[in-house]
CSV table of C-alpha atoms in Angstrom, one decimal:
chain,number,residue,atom,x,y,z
A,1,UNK,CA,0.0,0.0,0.0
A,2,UNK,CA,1.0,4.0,-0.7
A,3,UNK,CA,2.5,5.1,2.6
A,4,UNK,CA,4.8,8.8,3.4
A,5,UNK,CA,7.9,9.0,5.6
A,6,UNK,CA,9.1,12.1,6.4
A,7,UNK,CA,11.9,13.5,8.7
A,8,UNK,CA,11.4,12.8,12.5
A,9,UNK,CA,11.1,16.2,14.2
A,10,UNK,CA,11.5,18.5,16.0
A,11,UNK,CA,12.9,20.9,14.0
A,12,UNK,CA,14.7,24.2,15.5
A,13,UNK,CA,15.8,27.0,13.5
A,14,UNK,CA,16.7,30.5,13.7
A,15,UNK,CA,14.4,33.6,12.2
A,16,UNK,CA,16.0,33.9,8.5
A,17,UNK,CA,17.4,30.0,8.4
A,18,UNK,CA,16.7,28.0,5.3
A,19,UNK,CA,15.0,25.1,5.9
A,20,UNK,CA,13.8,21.4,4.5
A,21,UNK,CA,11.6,19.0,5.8
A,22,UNK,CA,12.3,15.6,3.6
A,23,UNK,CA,9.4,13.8,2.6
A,24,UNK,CA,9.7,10.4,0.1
A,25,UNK,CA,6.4,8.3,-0.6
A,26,UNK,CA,5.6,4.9,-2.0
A,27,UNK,CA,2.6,4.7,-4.2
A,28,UNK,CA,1.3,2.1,-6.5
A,29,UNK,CA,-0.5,4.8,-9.2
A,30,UNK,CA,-0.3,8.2,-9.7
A,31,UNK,CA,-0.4,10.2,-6.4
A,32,UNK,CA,-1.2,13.6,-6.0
A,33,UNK,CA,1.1,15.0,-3.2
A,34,UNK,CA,0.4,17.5,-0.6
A,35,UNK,CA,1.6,19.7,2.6
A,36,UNK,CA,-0.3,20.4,5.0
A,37,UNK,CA,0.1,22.8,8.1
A,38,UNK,CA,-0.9,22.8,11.4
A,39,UNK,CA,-0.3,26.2,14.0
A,40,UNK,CA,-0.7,26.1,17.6
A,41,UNK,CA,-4.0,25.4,18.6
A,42,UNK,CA,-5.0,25.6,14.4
A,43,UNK,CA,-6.6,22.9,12.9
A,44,UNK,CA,-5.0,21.3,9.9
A,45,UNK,CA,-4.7,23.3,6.7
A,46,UNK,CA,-3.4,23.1,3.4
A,47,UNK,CA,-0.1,24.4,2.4
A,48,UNK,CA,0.6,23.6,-1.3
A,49,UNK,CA,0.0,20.8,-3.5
A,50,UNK,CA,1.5,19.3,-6.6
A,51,UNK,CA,-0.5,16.7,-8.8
A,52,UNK,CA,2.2,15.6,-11.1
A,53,UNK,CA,5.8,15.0,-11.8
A,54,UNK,CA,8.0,18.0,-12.4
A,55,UNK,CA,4.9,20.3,-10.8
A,56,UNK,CA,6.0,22.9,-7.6
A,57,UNK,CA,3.6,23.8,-5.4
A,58,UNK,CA,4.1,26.9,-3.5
A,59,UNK,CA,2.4,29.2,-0.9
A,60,UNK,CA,3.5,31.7,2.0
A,61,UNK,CA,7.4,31.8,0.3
A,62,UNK,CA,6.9,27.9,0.8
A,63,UNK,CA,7.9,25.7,-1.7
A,64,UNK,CA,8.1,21.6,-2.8
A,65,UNK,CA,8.6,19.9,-6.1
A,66,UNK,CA,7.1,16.8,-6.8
A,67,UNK,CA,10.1,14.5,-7.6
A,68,UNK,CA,9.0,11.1,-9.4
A,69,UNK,CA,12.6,10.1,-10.1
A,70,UNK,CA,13.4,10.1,-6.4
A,71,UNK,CA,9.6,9.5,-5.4
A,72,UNK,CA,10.2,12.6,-3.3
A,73,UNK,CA,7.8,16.0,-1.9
A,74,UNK,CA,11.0,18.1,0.1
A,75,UNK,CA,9.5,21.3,1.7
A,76,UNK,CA,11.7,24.3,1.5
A,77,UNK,CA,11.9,27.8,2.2
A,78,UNK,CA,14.2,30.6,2.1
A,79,UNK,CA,14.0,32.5,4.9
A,80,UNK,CA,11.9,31.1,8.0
A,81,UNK,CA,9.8,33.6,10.7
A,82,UNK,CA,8.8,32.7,14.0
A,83,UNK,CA,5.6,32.6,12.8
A,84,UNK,CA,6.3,29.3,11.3
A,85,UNK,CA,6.4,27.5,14.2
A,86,UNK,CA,3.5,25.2,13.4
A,87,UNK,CA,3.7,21.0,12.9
A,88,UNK,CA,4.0,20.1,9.4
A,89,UNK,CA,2.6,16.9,7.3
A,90,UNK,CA,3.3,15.7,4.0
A,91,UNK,CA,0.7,13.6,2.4
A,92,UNK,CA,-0.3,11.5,-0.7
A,93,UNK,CA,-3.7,10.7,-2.3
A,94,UNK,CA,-3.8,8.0,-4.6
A,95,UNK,CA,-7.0,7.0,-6.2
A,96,UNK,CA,-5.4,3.4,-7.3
A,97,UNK,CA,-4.8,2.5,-3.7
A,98,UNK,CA,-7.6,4.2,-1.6
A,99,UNK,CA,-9.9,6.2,-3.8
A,100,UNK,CA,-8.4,9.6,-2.9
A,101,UNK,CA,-8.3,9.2,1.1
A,102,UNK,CA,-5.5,11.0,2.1
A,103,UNK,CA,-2.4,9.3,3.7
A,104,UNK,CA,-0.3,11.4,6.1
A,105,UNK,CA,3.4,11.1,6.8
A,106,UNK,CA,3.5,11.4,11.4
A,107,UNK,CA,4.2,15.2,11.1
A,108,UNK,CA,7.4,17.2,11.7
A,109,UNK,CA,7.6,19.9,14.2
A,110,UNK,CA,9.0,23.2,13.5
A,111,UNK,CA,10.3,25.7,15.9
A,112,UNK,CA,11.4,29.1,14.8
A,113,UNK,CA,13.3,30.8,17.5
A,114,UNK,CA,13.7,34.6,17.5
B,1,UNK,CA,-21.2,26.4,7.2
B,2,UNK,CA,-18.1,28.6,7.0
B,3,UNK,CA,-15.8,25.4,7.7
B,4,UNK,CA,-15.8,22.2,8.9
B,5,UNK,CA,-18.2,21.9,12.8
B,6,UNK,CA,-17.0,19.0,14.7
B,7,UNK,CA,-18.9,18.3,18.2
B,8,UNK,CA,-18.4,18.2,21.3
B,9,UNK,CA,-14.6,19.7,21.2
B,10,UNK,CA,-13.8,17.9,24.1
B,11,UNK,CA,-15.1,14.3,25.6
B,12,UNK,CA,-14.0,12.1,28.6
B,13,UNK,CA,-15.9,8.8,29.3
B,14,UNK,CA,-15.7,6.5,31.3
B,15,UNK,CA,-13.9,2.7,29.8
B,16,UNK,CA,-16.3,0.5,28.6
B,17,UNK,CA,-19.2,3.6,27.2
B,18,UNK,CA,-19.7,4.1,23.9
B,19,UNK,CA,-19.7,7.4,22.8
B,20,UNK,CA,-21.1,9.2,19.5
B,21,UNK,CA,-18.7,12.3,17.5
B,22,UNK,CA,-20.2,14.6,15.4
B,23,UNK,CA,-19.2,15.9,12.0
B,24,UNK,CA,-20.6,18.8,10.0
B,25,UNK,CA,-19.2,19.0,6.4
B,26,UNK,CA,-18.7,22.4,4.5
B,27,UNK,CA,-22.5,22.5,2.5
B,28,UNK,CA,-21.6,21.1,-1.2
B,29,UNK,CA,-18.7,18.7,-0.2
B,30,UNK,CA,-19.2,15.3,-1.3
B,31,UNK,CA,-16.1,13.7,0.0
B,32,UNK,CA,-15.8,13.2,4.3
B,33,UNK,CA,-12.8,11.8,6.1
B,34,UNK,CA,-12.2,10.8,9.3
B,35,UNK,CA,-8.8,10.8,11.3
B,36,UNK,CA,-7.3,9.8,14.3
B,37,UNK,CA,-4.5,11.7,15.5
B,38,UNK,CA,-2.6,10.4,18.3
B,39,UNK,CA,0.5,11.9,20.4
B,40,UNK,CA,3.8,11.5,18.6
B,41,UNK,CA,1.9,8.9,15.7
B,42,UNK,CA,0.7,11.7,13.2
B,43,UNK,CA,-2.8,10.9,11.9
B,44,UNK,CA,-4.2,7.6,11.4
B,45,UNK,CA,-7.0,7.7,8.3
B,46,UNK,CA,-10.1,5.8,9.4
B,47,UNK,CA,-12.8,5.9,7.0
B,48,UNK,CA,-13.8,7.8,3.8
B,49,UNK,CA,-17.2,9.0,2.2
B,50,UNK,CA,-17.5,9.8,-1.0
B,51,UNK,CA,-20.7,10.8,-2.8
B,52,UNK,CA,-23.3,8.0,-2.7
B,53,UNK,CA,-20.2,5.5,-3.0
B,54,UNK,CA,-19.8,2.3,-0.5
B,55,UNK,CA,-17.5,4.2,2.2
B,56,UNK,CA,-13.6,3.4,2.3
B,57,UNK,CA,-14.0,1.2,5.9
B,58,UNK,CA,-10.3,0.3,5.8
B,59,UNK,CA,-8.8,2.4,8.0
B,60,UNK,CA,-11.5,1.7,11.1
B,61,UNK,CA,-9.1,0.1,13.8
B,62,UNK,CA,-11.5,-2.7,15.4
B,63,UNK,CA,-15.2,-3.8,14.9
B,64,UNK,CA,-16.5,-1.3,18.0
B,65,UNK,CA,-15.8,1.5,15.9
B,66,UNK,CA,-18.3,2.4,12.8
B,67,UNK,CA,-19.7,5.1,10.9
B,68,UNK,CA,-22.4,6.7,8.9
B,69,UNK,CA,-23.1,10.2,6.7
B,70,UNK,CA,-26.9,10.5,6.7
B,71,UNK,CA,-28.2,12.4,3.2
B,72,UNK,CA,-24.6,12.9,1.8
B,73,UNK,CA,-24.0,15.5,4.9
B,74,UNK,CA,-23.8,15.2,8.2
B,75,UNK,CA,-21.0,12.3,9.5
B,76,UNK,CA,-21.1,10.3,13.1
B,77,UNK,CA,-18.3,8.4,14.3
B,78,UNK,CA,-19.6,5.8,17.1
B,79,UNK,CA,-17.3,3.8,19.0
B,80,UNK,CA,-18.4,1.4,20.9
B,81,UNK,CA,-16.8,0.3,24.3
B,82,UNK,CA,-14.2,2.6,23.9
B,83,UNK,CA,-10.7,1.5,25.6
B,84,UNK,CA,-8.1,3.7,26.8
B,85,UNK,CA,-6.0,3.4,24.0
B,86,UNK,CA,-8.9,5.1,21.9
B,87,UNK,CA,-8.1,8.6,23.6
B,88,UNK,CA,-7.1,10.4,20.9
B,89,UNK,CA,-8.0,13.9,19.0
B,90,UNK,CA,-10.6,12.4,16.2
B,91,UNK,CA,-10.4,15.0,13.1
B,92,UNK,CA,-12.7,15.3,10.4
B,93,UNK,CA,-12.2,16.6,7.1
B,94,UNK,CA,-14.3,17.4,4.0
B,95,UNK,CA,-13.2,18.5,0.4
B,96,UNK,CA,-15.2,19.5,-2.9
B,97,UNK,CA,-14.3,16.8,-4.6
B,98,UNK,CA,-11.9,13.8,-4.8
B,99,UNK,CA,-8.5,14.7,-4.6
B,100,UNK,CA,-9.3,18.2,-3.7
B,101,UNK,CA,-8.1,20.4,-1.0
B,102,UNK,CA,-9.9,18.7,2.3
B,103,UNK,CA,-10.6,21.6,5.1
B,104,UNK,CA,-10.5,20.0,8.5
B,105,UNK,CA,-12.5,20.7,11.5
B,106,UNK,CA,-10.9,21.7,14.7
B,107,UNK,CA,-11.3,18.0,16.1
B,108,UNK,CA,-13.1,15.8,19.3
B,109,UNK,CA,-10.5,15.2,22.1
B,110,UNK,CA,-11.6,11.9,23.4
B,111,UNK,CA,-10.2,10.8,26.7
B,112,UNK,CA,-11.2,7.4,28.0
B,113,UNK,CA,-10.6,7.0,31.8
């Protein structure tokens, strides 16, 4: 079955850092891929999106390119703020494998210090 | 609605009750999901509605926990003589369409004492 890994957390950066979150999948179709975000006290929200290979999704100076070659979703951004600081989840839909229900990666937290 | 209503916000019951958790979807979106999310295991896909379709069962953990969207809307997740390794935030989330963005609710924290 499809599943996401993604890098164990947490996460501690300084305002301004770069920063990745790694994220590789295993799918048996074609997945549509997906961040999603979730703040302190937020519910879950999305992020970006990419729905095939080669396609970057971006949002909020966020970015990931959906990597077929290297089944790979990598978020990135330049520059982070303190108001980053939220939990972050990578995850696939598939409709060969479970008719578009989502499957998340365990999350990665981010922590932005000033 | 504006978003995604998810009732009550929070629940503790007793081991051995059964307890009922509310979803309302955004009006319009066909698709429903329902997630566990757990401390420190990320969130755990139990079932999925879509449309008038047989719903995606295969993520429901045991037999005591079920559920059913009445008219292609409103969702209830009942689990039945829940155990104490049920305590978890339950999440709900609807989207448009398949493979769509899905907006989640804010959640059901279930404790089971």
């Amino acid at each position: 079955g499809n599943s996401v890994t993604q890098m164990e957390g947490p996460v501690t950066l300084s305002e301004e850092a770069f920063l990745t979150i790694n994220c590789t999948y295993t799918a048996t179709g074609y997945p549509s891929l997906f961040w999603y975000v979730q703040y302190p006290g937020e519910g879950l929200q999305l992020l970006l999106k990419a729905t095939k290979a080669d396609d970057k999704g971006s949002n909020k100076g966020f970015e990931a390119t959906y990597r077929k070659e290297t089944t790979s979703f990598h978020l990135e951004k330049g520059s982070v703020q303190v108001s980053d600081s939220a939990v972050y989840f990578c995850a696939l839909s598939d409709l060969a494998d479970s008719g578009y229900a989502l499957n998340f990666g365990k999350g990665t937290s981010l922590l932005v210090t000033p | 609605g504006a978003g995604v209503s998810q009732s009550p916000s929070n629940k503790v019951t007793e081991k051995g009750k059964d307890v009922e958790l509310r979803c309302d979807p955004i009006s319009g979106h066909t698709a429903l999901y329902w997630y566990r999310q757990s401390l420190g295991q990320g969130l755990e896909f139990l079932i999925y509605f879509q449309g008038n379709s047989a719903p995606d069962k295969s993520g429901l953990p045991s037999d005591r926990f079920s559920a059913e969207r009445t008219g292609g809307s409103v969702s209830t997740l009942t689990i039945q003589r829940t155990q104490q390794e049920d305590s978890a935030v339950y999440l709900c989330a609807s989207s448009l369409e398949p493979n769509t963005e899905a907006f989640f609710g804010q959640g059901t924290r279930l404790t089971v004492v």
